Amino acid sequence: MYSCSTMWMFVLLMMVLTRTRSEDDSRVLTTQSTAEGSAPARMSRPNRRRKRNSTNTGATEQPADTEQQSVDPPKRRGPNLNLSVNRTLKDLPEGSKIPLRMDEHTISFIGTSATDFATECGIIMRNICPMNYHTWESVPEDAKTLMYEKLEGKFELLRTNTIFMEYVNARLHAQWKRTRGKWSEHWKKNGGKTNPQLARSKRKSDCPIQEWNHLCDYWELEKTKKYSDKMEANRAKQVNISRGGSRSIANHTYQMINPETQMPPSPLELYHKLHFNATKQGWLNENSRIEYVSIF
């Protein structure tokens, strides 16, 4: 017959063994549930943002969305798609094209279609014309013919009219110079004259890499640098600047015709529009104001 102390020791030993076995079983079950893809295993934890110490104790904490917006890069305007031309074509009868009206005195396009035509020239120049030619005259004729055909798909081109096509060629030439000028300014802004290798590595996104390398070779020539410096000095001498933009003076005149009397604006009214900005600084410079006074 066992003593009381022996019985108590036996009971305590059984309790310890039972507790240990239950804890082992519970751990095994927990591991299995996690391995099988339980909710705690699939749930993603939110990213915690470290709070920065602020000297302004009264400032309220900004939400996470506001902080994310401050980090994101600013949105930039994309390339012009000339959507107004597509809307105009939809309103015209099927198979029709947008007519172009030429002013007989200035030999230039006027009206809303003139602005759309200039924009379309820029799009075609950006997508089709090769820029590895350093003069407009050296651009191959087949490339120019392809550009004419692209324009003819949306606008009425009088291919047999020599004067008409000369102006079309002049508009394409102007857009060619404008595109090359933008790329050249990008090259200069990134240290093209002081660090050509760095500027070469910072290629403009809308310029193909082969054409970019070819243009960089051309801009790095000593002869090209001298010519560029000379042109910059000439442009700096121009004191009477205009805010007319890419729209021709003839088109500005056409847009300012009085709808009731059909009278065109006077030279004084036209000059005031092109050199005065009431919403900003007023006269573009002092010379513009002096010239305006001298017109009287």
Short mmCIF file of N, CA, C and O in Angstrom, two decimals, residues 15 19 35 57 85 122 132 168 170 180 215 257 267 269 280 289:
data_model
loop_
_atom_site.label_atom_id
_atom_site.label_comp_id
_atom_site.label_asym_id
_atom_site.label_seq_id
_atom_site.Cartn_x
_atom_site.Cartn_y
_atom_site.Cartn_z
N MET A 15 -0.07 15.20 -14.02
CA MET A 15 -0.53 16.53 -14.45
C MET A 15 0.49 17.22 -15.35
O MET A 15 0.14 17.86 -16.34
N ARG A 19 -0.19 18.23 -19.39
CA ARG A 19 -0.06 19.63 -19.84
C ARG A 19 0.94 19.76 -20.96
O ARG A 19 0.73 20.49 -21.93
N ALA A 35 0.34 26.59 -42.53
CA ALA A 35 0.88 26.01 -43.75
C ALA A 35 -0.20 25.81 -44.79
O ALA A 35 0.05 25.85 -45.99
N THR A 57 4.00 71.72 -33.18
CA THR A 57 3.19 70.78 -32.42
C THR A 57 1.72 70.87 -32.77
O THR A 57 0.96 69.93 -32.57
N VAL A 85 -9.10 67.99 -85.30
CA VAL A 85 -9.19 67.58 -86.70
C VAL A 85 -10.08 66.35 -86.84
O VAL A 85 -10.91 66.26 -87.75
N GLY A 122 3.22 69.58 -87.44
CA GLY A 122 4.13 69.24 -86.34
C GLY A 122 4.09 67.77 -85.99
O GLY A 122 5.12 67.15 -85.70
N ASN A 132 18.26 63.48 -89.46
CA ASN A 132 19.70 63.37 -89.66
C ASN A 132 20.13 64.07 -90.95
O ASN A 132 21.12 63.69 -91.57
N VAL A 168 2.70 75.11 -98.45
CA VAL A 168 2.70 73.86 -97.68
C VAL A 168 4.14 73.45 -97.36
O VAL A 168 4.45 73.06 -96.23
N ALA A 170 6.65 75.44 -97.14
CA ALA A 170 7.18 76.41 -96.17
C ALA A 170 6.72 76.09 -94.76
O ALA A 170 7.49 76.23 -93.80
N ARG A 180 13.89 70.61 -84.62
CA ARG A 180 15.34 70.57 -84.39
C ARG A 180 15.75 71.59 -83.33
O ARG A 180 16.66 71.34 -82.54
N LEU A 215 22.84 63.97 -84.46
CA LEU A 215 22.72 65.40 -84.18
C LEU A 215 23.77 65.85 -83.17
O LEU A 215 24.31 66.96 -83.29
N ILE A 257 -11.46 90.05 -87.64
CA ILE A 257 -12.43 90.73 -88.50
C ILE A 257 -13.75 90.92 -87.76
O ILE A 257 -14.25 90.00 -87.11
N PRO A 267 -4.04 98.59 -88.35
CA PRO A 267 -2.68 98.21 -87.94
C PRO A 267 -2.40 98.48 -86.47
O PRO A 267 -1.66 97.72 -85.84
N GLU A 269 -4.68 98.32 -83.98
CA GLU A 269 -5.34 97.27 -83.20
C GLU A 269 -4.57 95.95 -83.28
O GLU A 269 -4.43 95.23 -82.29
N LYS A 280 -1.21 89.95 -67.85
CA LYS A 280 0.10 89.72 -67.25
C LYS A 280 0.84 91.04 -67.05
O LYS A 280 0.45 91.88 -66.27
N ARG A 289 6.16 99.42 -76.41
CA ARG A 289 5.31 100.55 -76.09
C ARG A 289 5.70 101.78 -76.90
O ARG A 289 4.84 102.51 -77.40
#
